[in-house]
């Protein structure tokens, strides 16, 4: 039977089958609910000389949670995982750690594959992560020296702290490679289109002011202004102040612009990007590319809204400080 902490116990059982096991596991519990593990499981972990340290800190952001584990660590290396991102190969830690040591690396970054079971999940995956192996914090192994050199994770944001840390990592002259064996993200299971949109808004709202998203934010805002200008004030009247009698008058220019934009967006977002991210043509055609395009548009629209909202919120806060 499942206990209240089934997913954590499933995570720990997974580790018990590894060919190379950690000597310490830090579980940073931010849910506000008490974690009580089954005595049988605790006994097995003790037999394998694995120490479990549970830290209860309510409503802690992911970066702050990772920082807690980093601060308590007494080992030479740190391994990052989470409840939804797990290795399915029992040699995962052994192979990746040996790869790190053999090549005298400062660390290896996680390679995460996003799992999807049903139609909804596959559409969401095709519109976002794709079927490629993405570089992530979960699944990574770093020496404690590397972590201290790069610094702690941003503890003030709900999302994006992992990407920001990896961007910072790239600025140091360190020997970093991708992990040979991947981890698998099962967090798309049981999600819906609505919950994904809400999560997208939340994540980008909190992370939009992080440095690594500045260029992306500026691009989205600039593109939105240009598109709005061309739609609301079309070529014929606002730019050249001409009418149908002029030889450079273009009839239905706004409709042409919108139709052309829709075609280009469909090709780029519904076909090209999914193919680049290794989504199979057999999944996209004959009809799914249109569903992917529509949902991608919703995600892009939500992202744009968060960029505008966060920018105005930031300007309002600066005004209050003055």
Coordinates of N, CA and C in Angstrom, one line a residue, residues 152-297:
X152 N 26.2 30.2 -4.5 CA 24.9 29.6 -4.2 C 23.9 29.9 -5.3
X153 N 22.8 29.2 -5.3 CA 21.7 29.4 -6.2 C 20.9 30.7 -5.8
X154 N 20.3 31.3 -6.7 CA 19.4 32.5 -6.4 C 18.3 31.9 -5.5
X155 N 18.1 32.4 -4.3 CA 17.1 31.9 -3.4 C 15.8 32.7 -3.4
X156 N 15.8 33.8 -4.2 CA 14.7 34.7 -4.1 C 13.6 34.5 -5.2
X157 N 13.9 33.6 -6.1 CA 13.0 33.4 -7.2 C 12.4 32.0 -7.2
X158 N 11.1 31.9 -7.7 CA 10.4 30.6 -7.6 C 10.9 29.7 -8.8
X159 N 11.4 30.3 -9.8 CA 11.8 29.5 -11.0 C 13.0 30.2 -11.7
X160 N 13.7 29.4 -12.5 CA 14.8 29.9 -13.3 C 16.1 30.0 -12.6
X161 N 16.2 29.7 -11.3 CA 17.4 29.7 -10.6 C 18.4 28.7 -11.1
X162 N 17.9 27.6 -11.6 CA 18.8 26.5 -12.1 C 19.5 26.9 -13.4
X163 N 18.7 27.5 -14.4 CA 19.3 28.0 -15.6 C 20.3 29.1 -15.4
X164 N 19.9 30.0 -14.5 CA 20.8 31.1 -14.1 C 22.1 30.6 -13.6
X165 N 22.1 29.6 -12.7 CA 23.3 29.0 -12.1 C 24.2 28.4 -13.2
X166 N 23.5 27.7 -14.1 CA 24.3 27.0 -15.2 C 24.9 28.1 -16.1
X167 N 24.2 29.2 -16.4 CA 24.8 30.3 -17.1 C 26.0 30.9 -16.4
X168 N 25.9 31.0 -15.1 CA 27.1 31.5 -14.3 C 28.2 30.5 -14.4
X169 N 27.9 29.2 -14.3 CA 28.9 28.2 -14.4 C 29.8 28.3 -15.7
X170 N 29.1 28.7 -16.8 CA 29.8 28.8 -18.1 C 30.8 29.9 -18.1
X171 N 30.7 30.9 -17.2 CA 31.6 32.0 -17.2 C 32.9 31.7 -16.5
X172 N 33.0 30.5 -15.9 CA 34.2 30.2 -15.2 C 35.0 29.2 -16.1
X173 N 36.3 29.2 -15.9 CA 37.2 28.4 -16.7 C 37.3 27.0 -16.1
X174 N 36.2 26.3 -16.2 CA 36.1 24.9 -15.5 C 35.9 23.8 -16.5
X175 N 36.4 22.6 -16.1 CA 36.2 21.5 -17.0 C 34.9 20.8 -16.7
X176 N 33.9 21.1 -17.5 CA 32.5 20.6 -17.3 C 32.1 19.9 -18.6
X177 N 31.5 18.7 -18.4 CA 31.0 17.9 -19.5 C 29.5 17.5 -19.2
X178 N 28.8 17.0 -20.2 CA 27.5 16.5 -19.9 C 27.6 15.0 -19.4
X179 N 26.7 14.6 -18.6 CA 26.7 13.3 -18.0 C 26.4 12.2 -19.1
X180 N 27.2 11.2 -19.1 CA 26.9 10.1 -20.1 C 25.6 9.4 -20.0
X181 N 25.1 9.2 -18.7 CA 23.8 8.6 -18.5 C 22.8 9.6 -18.1
X182 N 21.6 9.6 -18.7 CA 20.6 10.7 -18.4 C 19.8 10.4 -17.2
X183 N 19.0 11.3 -16.9 CA 17.9 11.2 -15.9 C 16.6 11.4 -16.7
X184 N 15.4 11.0 -16.1 CA 14.2 11.1 -16.8 C 13.1 11.9 -16.0
X185 N 12.5 12.9 -16.6 CA 11.6 13.8 -15.9 C 10.2 13.2 -16.1
X186 N 9.5 12.9 -15.0 CA 8.1 12.3 -15.1 C 7.1 13.4 -14.6
X187 N 7.5 14.6 -14.5 CA 6.6 15.7 -14.0 C 5.5 16.1 -15.0
X188 N 5.6 15.6 -16.2 CA 4.5 15.8 -17.2 C 3.3 14.9 -16.9
X189 N 3.5 13.8 -16.2 CA 2.4 12.9 -15.9 C 1.3 13.6 -15.2
X190 N 0.1 13.4 -15.6 CA -1.1 13.9 -14.9 C -1.2 15.4 -15.0
X191 N -0.5 16.1 -15.9 CA -0.7 17.5 -16.1 C -1.7 17.7 -17.2
X192 N -2.3 18.9 -17.2 CA -3.3 19.3 -18.3 C -2.8 20.5 -19.0
X193 N -3.4 20.9 -20.1 CA -3.1 22.2 -20.8 C -3.2 23.4 -19.8
X194 N -4.3 23.4 -19.0 CA -4.5 24.5 -18.1 C -3.4 24.6 -17.1
X195 N -3.1 23.5 -16.4 CA -2.1 23.5 -15.4 C -0.7 23.9 -16.0
X196 N -0.4 23.5 -17.2 CA 0.8 23.9 -17.8 C 0.9 25.4 -18.1
X197 N -0.2 26.0 -18.6 CA -0.2 27.4 -18.8 C 0.0 28.2 -17.5
X198 N -0.7 27.7 -16.4 CA -0.5 28.4 -15.1 C 0.9 28.3 -14.6
X199 N 1.5 27.1 -14.8 CA 2.9 26.9 -14.4 C 3.8 27.8 -15.2
X200 N 3.6 27.9 -16.5 CA 4.4 28.7 -17.4 C 4.3 30.2 -17.0
X201 N 3.1 30.6 -16.6 CA 3.0 32.0 -16.2 C 3.7 32.2 -14.9
X202 N 3.6 31.3 -13.9 CA 4.2 31.4 -12.6 C 5.8 31.4 -12.8
X203 N 6.3 30.5 -13.5 CA 7.7 30.4 -13.7 C 8.4 31.6 -14.4
X204 N 7.7 32.0 -15.5 CA 8.3 33.2 -16.2 C 8.1 34.5 -15.4
X205 N 7.0 34.6 -14.7 CA 6.8 35.8 -13.9 C 7.9 35.9 -12.8
X206 N 8.2 34.9 -12.2 CA 9.3 34.9 -11.1 C 10.7 35.0 -11.7
X207 N 10.9 34.4 -12.9 CA 12.3 34.4 -13.4 C 12.6 35.4 -14.4
X208 N 11.6 36.2 -14.9 CA 11.8 37.1 -16.0 C 12.8 38.2 -15.7
X209 N 13.0 38.5 -14.5 CA 14.0 39.6 -14.2 C 15.4 39.0 -14.0
X210 N 15.6 37.7 -14.1 CA 16.9 37.1 -14.0 C 17.8 37.5 -15.2
X211 N 19.1 37.8 -15.0 CA 19.9 38.3 -16.1 C 19.9 37.5 -17.4
X212 N 19.8 36.1 -17.3 CA 19.9 35.3 -18.5 C 18.7 35.4 -19.4
X213 N 17.6 36.0 -18.9 CA 16.4 36.2 -19.7 C 16.2 37.6 -20.3
X214 N 17.2 38.4 -20.0 CA 17.1 39.8 -20.5 C 16.9 40.0 -22.0
X215 N 17.8 39.3 -22.7 CA 17.7 39.4 -24.2 C 16.4 38.8 -24.7
X216 N 16.0 37.7 -24.1 CA 14.7 37.0 -24.6 C 13.5 37.9 -24.3
X217 N 13.5 38.6 -23.1 CA 12.4 39.5 -22.7 C 12.4 40.7 -23.6
X218 N 13.5 41.2 -23.9 CA 13.5 42.4 -24.8 C 13.0 42.1 -26.2
X219 N 13.4 40.9 -26.7 CA 12.9 40.4 -28.0 C 11.4 40.3 -28.0
X220 N 10.8 39.6 -27.0 CA 9.4 39.4 -27.0 C 8.7 40.8 -26.9
X221 N 9.1 41.7 -26.1 CA 8.5 43.0 -25.9 C 8.6 43.8 -27.2
X222 N 9.8 43.8 -27.8 CA 10.0 44.6 -29.0 C 9.1 44.0 -30.2
X223 N 9.1 42.7 -30.3 CA 8.3 42.1 -31.3 C 6.8 42.4 -31.1
X224 N 6.4 42.4 -29.9 CA 5.0 42.7 -29.6 C 4.6 44.1 -30.0
X225 N 5.5 45.1 -29.7 CA 5.2 46.4 -30.1 C 5.1 46.6 -31.6
X226 N 6.1 46.0 -32.3 CA 6.1 46.1 -33.8 C 4.8 45.4 -34.4
X227 N 4.5 44.2 -33.9 CA 3.3 43.6 -34.4 C 2.0 44.4 -34.1
X228 N 1.9 44.9 -32.9 CA 0.8 45.8 -32.6 C 0.7 47.0 -33.5
X229 N 1.8 47.6 -33.7 CA 1.8 48.8 -34.6 C 1.3 48.5 -36.0
X230 N 1.8 47.4 -36.5 CA 1.4 47.0 -37.9 C 0.0 46.6 -38.0
X231 N -0.5 46.1 -36.9 CA -2.0 45.6 -37.0 C -2.9 46.8 -36.8
X232 N -2.6 47.6 -35.8 CA -3.5 48.8 -35.4 C -3.3 49.9 -36.4
X233 N -2.1 50.2 -36.8 CA -1.8 51.3 -37.8 C -1.2 50.6 -39.0
X234 N -2.0 50.4 -40.0 CA -1.5 49.7 -41.2 C -0.6 50.6 -42.1
X235 N 0.1 49.9 -43.0 CA 1.0 50.5 -44.0 C 0.4 51.7 -44.7
X236 N -0.8 51.5 -45.2 CA -1.4 52.5 -46.1 C -1.7 53.9 -45.5
X237 N -2.2 53.8 -44.2 CA -2.7 55.1 -43.7 C -1.7 55.7 -42.7
X238 N -1.1 55.0 -41.8 CA -0.3 55.6 -40.8 C 1.1 55.9 -41.2
X239 N 1.7 55.1 -42.1 CA 3.1 55.4 -42.5 C 3.2 56.3 -43.7
X240 N 2.4 56.1 -44.7 CA 2.5 56.9 -46.0 C 1.3 57.8 -46.1
X241 N 0.3 57.7 -45.3 CA -0.9 58.5 -45.4 C -1.4 58.6 -46.8
X242 N -1.6 57.4 -47.4 CA -2.1 57.4 -48.8 C -3.4 56.6 -48.8
X243 N -4.1 56.7 -50.0 CA -5.3 56.0 -50.1 C -5.3 55.2 -51.4
X244 N -6.4 54.6 -51.8 CA -6.5 53.7 -52.9 C -6.1 54.2 -54.2
X245 N -6.0 55.6 -54.4 CA -5.7 56.1 -55.6 C -4.2 56.2 -55.9
X246 N -3.4 55.9 -54.8 CA -1.9 56.0 -55.0 C -1.4 54.7 -55.5
X247 N -0.3 54.8 -56.4 CA 0.2 53.5 -57.0 C 0.8 52.6 -56.1
X248 N 1.3 53.1 -54.9 CA 1.9 52.1 -53.9 C 0.9 51.7 -52.8
X249 N -0.4 52.0 -53.1 CA -1.4 51.5 -52.1 C -1.5 50.0 -52.2
X250 N -1.5 49.3 -51.1 CA -1.7 47.9 -51.0 C -3.0 47.5 -50.3
X251 N -3.9 47.0 -51.1 CA -5.2 46.7 -50.5 C -5.1 45.5 -49.5
X252 N -5.9 45.6 -48.4 CA -6.0 44.5 -47.4 C -4.6 44.2 -46.8
X253 N -3.8 45.2 -46.6 CA -2.4 45.0 -46.1 C -2.4 44.3 -44.7
X254 N -3.3 44.8 -43.9 CA -3.4 44.2 -42.5 C -3.7 42.7 -42.5
X255 N -4.7 42.4 -43.4 CA -5.1 41.0 -43.5 C -3.9 40.1 -44.1
X256 N -3.2 40.7 -45.1 CA -2.1 40.0 -45.7 C -1.0 39.8 -44.6
X257 N -0.7 40.8 -43.8 CA 0.3 40.8 -42.7 C -0.1 39.7 -41.7
X258 N -1.3 39.7 -41.3 CA -1.8 38.7 -40.3 C -1.7 37.2 -40.9
X259 N -2.1 37.1 -42.1 CA -2.1 35.7 -42.7 C -0.7 35.2 -42.9
X260 N 0.2 36.1 -43.4 CA 1.6 35.8 -43.6 C 2.3 35.4 -42.3
X261 N 2.0 36.2 -41.2 CA 2.6 36.0 -39.9 C 2.1 34.6 -39.4
X262 N 0.8 34.3 -39.6 CA 0.3 33.0 -39.1 C 1.0 31.8 -39.8
X263 N 1.2 32.0 -41.1 CA 1.9 30.9 -41.9 C 3.3 30.7 -41.4
X264 N 4.0 31.9 -41.2 CA 5.4 31.8 -40.8 C 5.5 31.2 -39.4
X265 N 4.6 31.6 -38.5 CA 4.6 31.1 -37.1 C 4.3 29.6 -37.1
X266 N 3.4 29.2 -37.9 CA 3.0 27.8 -38.0 C 4.2 26.9 -38.4
X267 N 4.9 27.4 -39.5 CA 6.0 26.6 -40.0 C 7.1 26.6 -38.9
X268 N 7.4 27.7 -38.3 CA 8.5 27.8 -37.3 C 8.2 27.1 -36.0
X269 N 7.0 27.4 -35.5 CA 6.7 26.9 -34.1 C 6.0 25.5 -34.1
X270 N 5.3 25.3 -35.2 CA 4.6 24.0 -35.2 C 5.3 22.9 -35.9
X271 N 6.3 23.2 -36.8 CA 7.0 22.2 -37.6 C 8.5 22.2 -37.3
X272 N 9.1 23.4 -37.6 CA 10.6 23.5 -37.6 C 11.1 23.2 -36.2
X273 N 10.7 24.0 -35.2 CA 11.2 23.8 -33.8 C 11.0 22.4 -33.3
X274 N 9.8 21.8 -33.4 CA 9.6 20.4 -32.9 C 10.5 19.4 -33.6
X275 N 10.7 19.6 -34.9 CA 11.7 18.7 -35.6 C 13.1 18.8 -35.1
X276 N 13.5 20.1 -34.8 CA 14.8 20.4 -34.2 C 14.9 19.7 -32.9
X277 N 13.8 19.7 -32.1 CA 13.8 19.1 -30.8 C 13.5 17.6 -30.9
X278 N 13.6 17.0 -32.1 CA 13.5 15.5 -32.3 C 12.1 15.0 -32.1
X279 N 11.0 15.8 -32.3 CA 9.7 15.3 -32.4 C 9.5 14.7 -33.7
X280 N 8.9 13.5 -33.8 CA 8.8 12.7 -35.0 C 7.8 13.3 -36.0
X281 N 8.1 13.3 -37.2 CA 7.2 13.8 -38.3 C 5.9 13.0 -38.2
X282 N 5.9 11.7 -37.9 CA 4.7 10.9 -37.9 C 3.8 11.4 -36.8
X283 N 4.3 12.0 -35.7 CA 3.4 12.6 -34.7 C 2.9 13.9 -35.1
X284 N 3.7 14.7 -35.8 CA 3.2 16.1 -36.2 C 2.2 16.1 -37.3
X285 N 2.3 15.1 -38.3 CA 1.4 15.1 -39.4 C 0.5 13.9 -39.4
X286 N -0.7 14.1 -39.9 CA -1.2 15.2 -40.7 C -1.8 16.4 -40.0
X287 N -2.2 16.2 -38.7 CA -2.9 17.3 -38.0 C -2.3 17.9 -36.8
X288 N -1.5 17.1 -36.1 CA -1.0 17.5 -34.8 C -0.1 18.8 -34.8
X289 N 0.5 19.1 -35.9 CA 1.3 20.3 -36.0 C 0.5 21.5 -35.8
X290 N -0.8 21.5 -36.1 CA -1.7 22.6 -35.9 C -2.0 22.8 -34.4
X291 N -2.2 21.6 -33.7 CA -2.4 21.7 -32.3 C -1.2 22.2 -31.5
X292 N 0.0 21.7 -32.0 CA 1.2 22.2 -31.4 C 1.4 23.7 -31.6
X293 N 1.1 24.2 -32.8 CA 1.2 25.6 -33.1 C 0.3 26.4 -32.2
X294 N -1.0 26.0 -32.1 CA -1.9 26.7 -31.2 C -1.5 26.8 -29.8
X295 N -1.1 25.6 -29.2 CA -0.6 25.6 -27.8 C 0.7 26.4 -27.6
X296 N 1.6 26.3 -28.6 CA 2.8 27.1 -28.6 C 2.5 28.6 -28.5
X297 N 1.5 29.0 -29.3 CA 1.1 30.4 -29.4 C 0.6 30.8 -28.0

